[in-house]
PDB file of C-alpha atoms in Angstrom:
ATOM      1  CA  MET A   1      34.156  21.839   4.819  1.00 45.00           C
ATOM      2  CA  HIS A   2      36.880  23.601   3.022  1.00 45.00           C
ATOM      3  CA  ASN A   3      38.064  23.305  -0.542  1.00 47.00           C
ATOM      4  CA  GLN A   4      40.129  20.153  -0.261  1.00 67.00           C
ATOM      5  CA  SER A   5      40.385  17.215  -2.586  1.00 81.00           C
ATOM      6  CA  TYR A   6      38.725  14.082  -1.721  1.00 84.00           C
ATOM      7  CA  SER A   7      39.370  10.611  -2.908  1.00 87.00           C
ATOM      8  CA  GLU A   8      36.660   8.727  -4.702  1.00 86.00           C
ATOM      9  CA  GLN A   9      36.208   6.621  -1.587  1.00 90.00           C
ATOM     10  CA  GLN A  10      35.868   9.729   0.573  1.00 90.00           C
ATOM     11  CA  LEU A  11      33.223  11.212  -1.762  1.00 89.00           C
ATOM     12  CA  LEU A  12      31.282   8.012  -1.713  1.00 88.00           C
ATOM     13  CA  GLU A  13      31.392   8.010   2.156  1.00 92.00           C
ATOM     14  CA  LEU A  14      30.226  11.637   2.230  1.00 91.00           C
ATOM     15  CA  PHE A  15      27.277  10.650  -0.108  1.00 91.00           C
ATOM     16  CA  SER A  16      26.490   7.720   2.104  1.00 92.00           C
ATOM     17  CA  GLN A  17      26.601   9.949   5.175  1.00 94.00           C
ATOM     18  CA  ALA A  18      24.230  12.415   3.611  1.00 94.00           C
ATOM     19  CA  CYS A  19      21.824   9.594   2.703  1.00 92.00           C
ATOM     20  CA  GLN A  20      22.031   8.330   6.315  1.00 94.00           C
ATOM     21  CA  LEU A  21      21.376  11.776   7.781  1.00 94.00           C
ATOM     22  CA  HIS A  22      18.341  12.101   5.534  1.00 93.00           C
ATOM     23  CA  GLN A  23      17.086   8.603   6.423  1.00 92.00           C
ATOM     24  CA  TYR A  24      17.514   9.139  10.186  1.00 94.00           C
ATOM     25  CA  GLY A  25      15.797  12.428  10.443  1.00 91.00           C
ATOM     26  CA  GLU A  26      18.491  15.022  10.289  1.00 94.00           C
ATOM     27  CA  PRO A  27      17.291  17.033   7.272  1.00 94.00           C
ATOM     28  CA  ALA A  28      19.355  20.233   8.007  1.00 95.00           C
ATOM     29  CA  GLU A  29      22.583  18.294   8.230  1.00 96.00           C
ATOM     30  CA  ALA A  30      21.703  16.183   5.180  1.00 95.00           C
ATOM     31  CA  GLU A  31      20.969  19.331   3.225  1.00 96.00           C
ATOM     32  CA  ARG A  32      24.301  20.914   4.233  1.00 96.00           C
ATOM     33  CA  LEU A  33      26.158  17.837   3.066  1.00 95.00           C
ATOM     34  CA  TYR A  34      24.191  17.440  -0.158  1.00 95.00           C
ATOM     35  CA  ARG A  35      24.883  21.058  -1.017  1.00 96.00           C
ATOM     36  CA  HIS A  36      28.565  20.594  -0.348  1.00 94.00           C
ATOM     37  CA  LEU A  37      28.649  17.403  -2.486  1.00 94.00           C
ATOM     38  CA  LEU A  38      26.942  19.230  -5.360  1.00 95.00           C
ATOM     39  CA  GLU A  39      29.847  21.561  -5.470  1.00 93.00           C
ATOM     40  CA  LEU A  40      32.189  18.649  -5.643  1.00 92.00           C
ATOM     41  CA  LEU A  41      30.159  16.471  -7.949  1.00 92.00           C
ATOM     42  CA  PRO A  42      28.020  18.641 -10.180  1.00 94.00           C
ATOM     43  CA  ASN A  43      27.329  15.785 -12.626  1.00 94.00           C
ATOM     44  CA  MET A  44      26.286  13.053 -10.298  1.00 93.00           C
ATOM     45  CA  TRP A  45      22.572  12.569 -11.003  1.00 95.00           C
ATOM     46  CA  GLN A  46      21.955  10.382  -7.948  1.00 94.00           C
ATOM     47  CA  LEU A  47      22.957  13.309  -5.759  1.00 95.00           C
ATOM     48  CA  TYR A  48      20.324  15.560  -7.324  1.00 97.00           C
ATOM     49  CA  TYR A  49      17.797  12.807  -7.011  1.00 96.00           C
ATOM     50  CA  ASN A  50      18.421  12.112  -3.359  1.00 96.00           C
ATOM     51  CA  PHE A  51      18.520  15.819  -2.439  1.00 97.00           C
ATOM     52  CA  GLY A  52      15.195  16.219  -4.352  1.00 97.00           C
ATOM     53  CA  LEU A  53      13.692  13.443  -2.244  1.00 96.00           C
ATOM     54  CA  LEU A  54      14.749  15.332   0.939  1.00 97.00           C
ATOM     55  CA  LEU A  55      13.289  18.666  -0.229  1.00 97.00           C
ATOM     56  CA  TYR A  56      10.123  16.958  -1.523  1.00 97.00           C
ATOM     57  CA  GLU A  57       9.585  15.490   1.962  1.00 95.00           C
ATOM     58  CA  GLN A  58       9.878  19.016   3.326  1.00 96.00           C
ATOM     59  CA  LYS A  59       7.210  20.191   0.896  1.00 96.00           C
ATOM     60  CA  ARG A  60       9.797  22.408  -0.873  1.00 97.00           C
ATOM     61  CA  PHE A  61       8.314  21.379  -4.206  1.00 97.00           C
ATOM     62  CA  HIS A  62       9.909  24.086  -6.386  1.00 97.00           C
ATOM     63  CA  ASP A  63      13.398  23.306  -5.183  1.00 97.00           C
ATOM     64  CA  ALA A  64      12.846  19.607  -5.457  1.00 97.00           C
ATOM     65  CA  HIS A  65      11.484  20.034  -8.933  1.00 97.00           C
ATOM     66  CA  GLU A  66      14.603  21.801 -10.019  1.00 97.00           C
ATOM     67  CA  LEU A  67      16.844  19.050  -8.600  1.00 97.00           C
ATOM     68  CA  TYR A  68      14.782  16.240 -10.290  1.00 97.00           C
ATOM     69  CA  GLN A  69      15.022  18.214 -13.615  1.00 97.00           C
ATOM     70  CA  LYS A  70      18.681  18.411 -13.211  1.00 97.00           C
ATOM     71  CA  ALA A  71      18.951  14.713 -12.465  1.00 97.00           C
ATOM     72  CA  VAL A  72      16.830  13.921 -15.596  1.00 96.00           C
ATOM     73  CA  SER A  73      19.193  16.095 -17.691  1.00 96.00           C
ATOM     74  CA  LEU A  74      22.230  14.146 -16.486  1.00 96.00           C
ATOM     75  CA  THR A  75      21.016  10.595 -17.085  1.00 95.00           C
ATOM     76  CA  ASN A  76      18.704   8.381 -19.032  1.00 93.00           C
ATOM     77  CA  PRO A  77      16.047   8.535 -16.365  1.00 90.00           C
ATOM     78  CA  ASP A  78      14.593   5.410 -14.806  1.00 94.00           C
ATOM     79  CA  ASN A  79      11.068   4.761 -13.763  1.00 94.00           C
ATOM     80  CA  ASP A  80      11.726   5.853 -10.129  1.00 95.00           C
ATOM     81  CA  LEU A  81      13.257   9.224 -11.087  1.00 96.00           C
ATOM     82  CA  LEU A  82      10.396   9.984 -13.535  1.00 97.00           C
ATOM     83  CA  TYR A  83       7.793   8.969 -10.877  1.00 97.00           C
ATOM     84  CA  ASN A  84       9.206  11.288  -8.330  1.00 97.00           C
ATOM     85  CA  LEU A  85       9.543  14.139 -10.805  1.00 97.00           C
ATOM     86  CA  ALA A  86       5.831  13.595 -11.716  1.00 98.00           C
ATOM     87  CA  LEU A  87       4.847  13.624  -7.988  1.00 97.00           C
ATOM     88  CA  CYS A  88       6.548  16.938  -7.684  1.00 97.00           C
ATOM     89  CA  GLN A  89       4.960  18.380 -10.790  1.00 98.00           C
ATOM     90  CA  LYS A  90       1.560  17.170  -9.525  1.00 97.00           C
ATOM     91  CA  ALA A  91       2.167  18.918  -6.135  1.00 97.00           C
ATOM     92  CA  LEU A  92       2.987  22.111  -8.019  1.00 97.00           C
ATOM     93  CA  GLY A  93      -0.316  21.787 -10.044  1.00 97.00           C
ATOM     94  CA  GLN A  94       1.638  21.075 -13.254  1.00 98.00           C
ATOM     95  CA  TYR A  95      -0.734  18.356 -14.335  1.00 98.00           C
ATOM     96  CA  GLN A  96       0.137  18.287 -18.032  1.00 98.00           C
ATOM     97  CA  GLN A  97       3.829  17.914 -17.255  1.00 98.00           C
ATOM     98  CA  ALA A  98       3.068  15.294 -14.575  1.00 98.00           C
ATOM     99  CA  ILE A  99       1.029  13.401 -17.138  1.00 98.00           C
ATOM    100  CA  ALA A 100       3.984  13.436 -19.570  1.00 98.00           C
ATOM    101  CA  SER A 101       6.363  12.191 -16.847  1.00 98.00           C
ATOM    102  CA  TYR A 102       4.044   9.448 -15.681  1.00 98.00           C
ATOM    103  CA  GLN A 103       3.630   8.363 -19.340  1.00 97.00           C
ATOM    104  CA  LYS A 104       7.373   8.113 -19.729  1.00 97.00           C
ATOM    105  CA  ALA A 105       7.655   6.171 -16.449  1.00 97.00           C
ATOM    106  CA  LEU A 106       5.002   3.753 -17.687  1.00 97.00           C
ATOM    107  CA  ALA A 107       6.718   3.354 -21.008  1.00 96.00           C
ATOM    108  CA  ILE A 108       9.719   2.027 -18.868  1.00 96.00           C
ATOM    109  CA  ASP A 109       7.581  -0.061 -16.582  1.00 96.00           C
ATOM    110  CA  PRO A 110       4.005  -0.598 -17.868  1.00 95.00           C
ATOM    111  CA  GLU A 111       3.163  -2.620 -14.724  1.00 94.00           C
ATOM    112  CA  ASP A 112       3.838   0.262 -12.294  1.00 96.00           C
ATOM    113  CA  ILE A 113       0.603   0.587 -10.270  1.00 96.00           C
ATOM    114  CA  ASP A 114       1.670   3.815  -8.474  1.00 97.00           C
ATOM    115  CA  SER A 115       2.380   5.766 -11.643  1.00 97.00           C
ATOM    116  CA  ARG A 116      -0.853   4.551 -13.215  1.00 97.00           C
ATOM    117  CA  TYR A 117      -2.868   5.476 -10.138  1.00 98.00           C
ATOM    118  CA  ASN A 118      -1.332   8.949  -9.877  1.00 97.00           C
ATOM    119  CA  LEU A 119      -1.695   9.504 -13.631  1.00 98.00           C
ATOM    120  CA  ALA A 120      -5.465   8.988 -13.072  1.00 98.00           C
ATOM    121  CA  GLY A 121      -5.338  11.664 -10.336  1.00 97.00           C
ATOM    122  CA  CYS A 122      -3.892  14.107 -12.809  1.00 98.00           C
ATOM    123  CA  TYR A 123      -6.523  13.405 -15.347  1.00 98.00           C
ATOM    124  CA  THR A 124      -9.220  13.897 -12.691  1.00 98.00           C
ATOM    125  CA  ALA A 125      -7.632  17.234 -11.692  1.00 97.00           C
ATOM    126  CA  LEU A 126      -7.957  18.294 -15.331  1.00 98.00           C
ATOM    127  CA  GLU A 127     -11.615  16.985 -15.419  1.00 97.00           C
ATOM    128  CA  ARG A 128     -10.528  14.405 -18.022  1.00 97.00           C
ATOM    129  CA  TYR A 129     -12.738  11.830 -16.362  1.00 98.00           C
ATOM    130  CA  THR A 130     -12.927   9.174 -19.026  1.00 96.00           C
ATOM    131  CA  GLU A 131      -9.112   9.032 -19.164  1.00 97.00           C
ATOM    132  CA  ALA A 132      -8.955   8.837 -15.335  1.00 98.00           C
ATOM    133  CA  ILE A 133     -11.508   5.999 -15.298  1.00 98.00           C
ATOM    134  CA  ASN A 134      -9.515   4.117 -17.877  1.00 97.00           C
ATOM    135  CA  CYS A 135      -6.330   4.504 -15.765  1.00 97.00           C
ATOM    136  CA  TYR A 136      -8.189   3.170 -12.689  1.00 97.00           C
ATOM    137  CA  GLN A 137      -9.416   0.316 -14.830  1.00 97.00           C
ATOM    138  CA  ASP A 138      -5.824  -0.455 -15.836  1.00 97.00           C
ATOM    139  CA  VAL A 139      -4.799  -0.500 -12.150  1.00 97.00           C
ATOM    140  CA  LEU A 140      -7.680  -2.761 -11.307  1.00 96.00           C
ATOM    141  CA  ALA A 141      -6.805  -5.126 -14.168  1.00 96.00           C
ATOM    142  CA  ARG A 142      -3.383  -5.572 -12.421  1.00 96.00           C
ATOM    143  CA  GLN A 143      -4.576  -5.380  -8.891  1.00 95.00           C
ATOM    144  CA  PRO A 144      -8.280  -6.179  -8.632  1.00 94.00           C
ATOM    145  CA  HIS A 145      -8.672  -5.128  -4.990  1.00 93.00           C
ATOM    146  CA  HIS A 146      -6.985  -1.790  -5.191  1.00 95.00           C
ATOM    147  CA  LYS A 147      -9.507   0.055  -2.950  1.00 93.00           C
ATOM    148  CA  SER A 148      -8.485   3.658  -3.742  1.00 95.00           C
ATOM    149  CA  SER A 149      -8.875   2.931  -7.487  1.00 96.00           C
ATOM    150  CA  LEU A 150     -12.287   1.262  -6.866  1.00 95.00           C
ATOM    151  CA  THR A 151     -13.438   4.188  -4.777  1.00 95.00           C
ATOM    152  CA  ASN A 152     -12.217   6.893  -7.217  1.00 96.00           C
ATOM    153  CA  GLN A 153     -13.546   5.044 -10.266  1.00 97.00           C
ATOM    154  CA  ALA A 154     -16.981   4.533  -8.669  1.00 96.00           C
ATOM    155  CA  TYR A 155     -17.109   8.211  -7.837  1.00 95.00           C
ATOM    156  CA  LEU A 156     -16.101   9.226 -11.302  1.00 97.00           C
ATOM    157  CA  PHE A 157     -18.698   6.949 -12.897  1.00 97.00           C
ATOM    158  CA  GLN A 158     -21.232   8.589 -10.618  1.00 95.00           C
ATOM    159  CA  LYS A 159     -19.960  12.054 -11.587  1.00 95.00           C
ATOM    160  CA  ILE A 160     -20.355  11.352 -15.324  1.00 96.00           C
ATOM    161  CA  GLY A 161     -23.742   9.870 -14.886  1.00 95.00           C
ATOM    162  CA  GLU A 162     -22.897   6.210 -15.372  1.00 96.00           C
ATOM    163  CA  ILE A 163     -24.909   5.175 -12.350  1.00 95.00           C
ATOM    164  CA  ASP A 164     -24.960   1.441 -13.038  1.00 95.00           C
ATOM    165  CA  ALA A 165     -21.221   1.287 -13.211  1.00 95.00           C
ATOM    166  CA  ALA A 166     -20.950   3.468  -9.995  1.00 95.00           C
ATOM    167  CA  ILE A 167     -23.316   1.125  -8.165  1.00 94.00           C
ATOM    168  CA  LYS A 168     -21.298  -1.919  -9.282  1.00 95.00           C
ATOM    169  CA  GLY A 169     -18.091  -0.222  -7.967  1.00 94.00           C
ATOM    170  CA  TYR A 170     -19.675   0.609  -4.579  1.00 93.00           C
ATOM    171  CA  LYS A 171     -20.997  -2.894  -4.255  1.00 93.00           C
ATOM    172  CA  LYS A 172     -17.551  -4.293  -4.879  1.00 93.00           C
ATOM    173  CA  LEU A 173     -16.122  -1.899  -2.225  1.00 93.00           C
ATOM    174  CA  LEU A 174     -18.683  -3.191   0.330  1.00 92.00           C
ATOM    175  CA  PHE A 175     -17.954  -6.793  -0.563  1.00 92.00           C
ATOM    176  CA  LEU A 176     -14.335  -6.162   0.158  1.00 91.00           C
ATOM    177  CA  ASN A 177     -15.074  -4.164   3.345  1.00 91.00           C
ATOM    178  CA  PRO A 178     -18.673  -4.376   4.682  1.00 91.00           C
ATOM    179  CA  GLN A 179     -17.792  -1.578   7.177  1.00 92.00           C
ATOM    180  CA  ASN A 180     -17.036   0.963   4.386  1.00 90.00           C
ATOM    181  CA  LEU A 181     -19.462   3.677   5.602  1.00 91.00           C
ATOM    182  CA  ALA A 182     -18.766   5.975   2.622  1.00 91.00           C
ATOM    183  CA  ALA A 183     -19.407   3.259   0.026  1.00 91.00           C
ATOM    184  CA  ASP A 184     -22.530   2.204   1.942  1.00 89.00           C
ATOM    185  CA  HIS A 185     -23.817   5.771   2.039  1.00 90.00           C
ATOM    186  CA  MET A 186     -23.122   6.323  -1.713  1.00 91.00           C
ATOM    187  CA  LEU A 187     -24.806   2.970  -2.671  1.00 89.00           C
ATOM    188  CA  ALA A 188     -27.864   3.876  -0.643  1.00 90.00           C
ATOM    189  CA  ALA A 189     -28.005   7.337  -2.228  1.00 90.00           C
ATOM    190  CA  LEU A 190     -27.785   5.882  -5.738  1.00 89.00           C
ATOM    191  CA  THR A 191     -30.342   3.116  -5.092  1.00 87.00           C
TER     192      THR A 191
END
């Protein structure tokens, strides 16, 4: 693609084409087109966001992080942008930054289960178990049968020595799925 001027409609079509290439499993072509579009539209936050999604999927977390940061700098970020930025920060081991991004996302959408669940994972990584347990409890208050939250919360209760709470959690997991071998094993070990 040479330096030529594009109409607004042509630019939108190129952006749509890049998104379709990304969606249909043509990452190299999508990346080439995203890069070209960034030269033409350096202030389009959605372009940085979508390109960041592509690079995150390829586990190119540093590059994706830069793109998400640029998108955040260009717009009043929404919950989805902050969530994906936080995922990237978490993947890079930047747990404090991820916590801040998840908290901003939750300020926009307090009912967001995914942000709340991943926030708990960041607290766990930092060994801030009580805060993690509280996040899992918030998830379970909104979605009582969220099995991953039940599992993680029961494990953390066990880890901090709250055995009765851990037993209660493992029993609930077995009630929801009697074939849950891990929960059955943990319950047997605790009782």
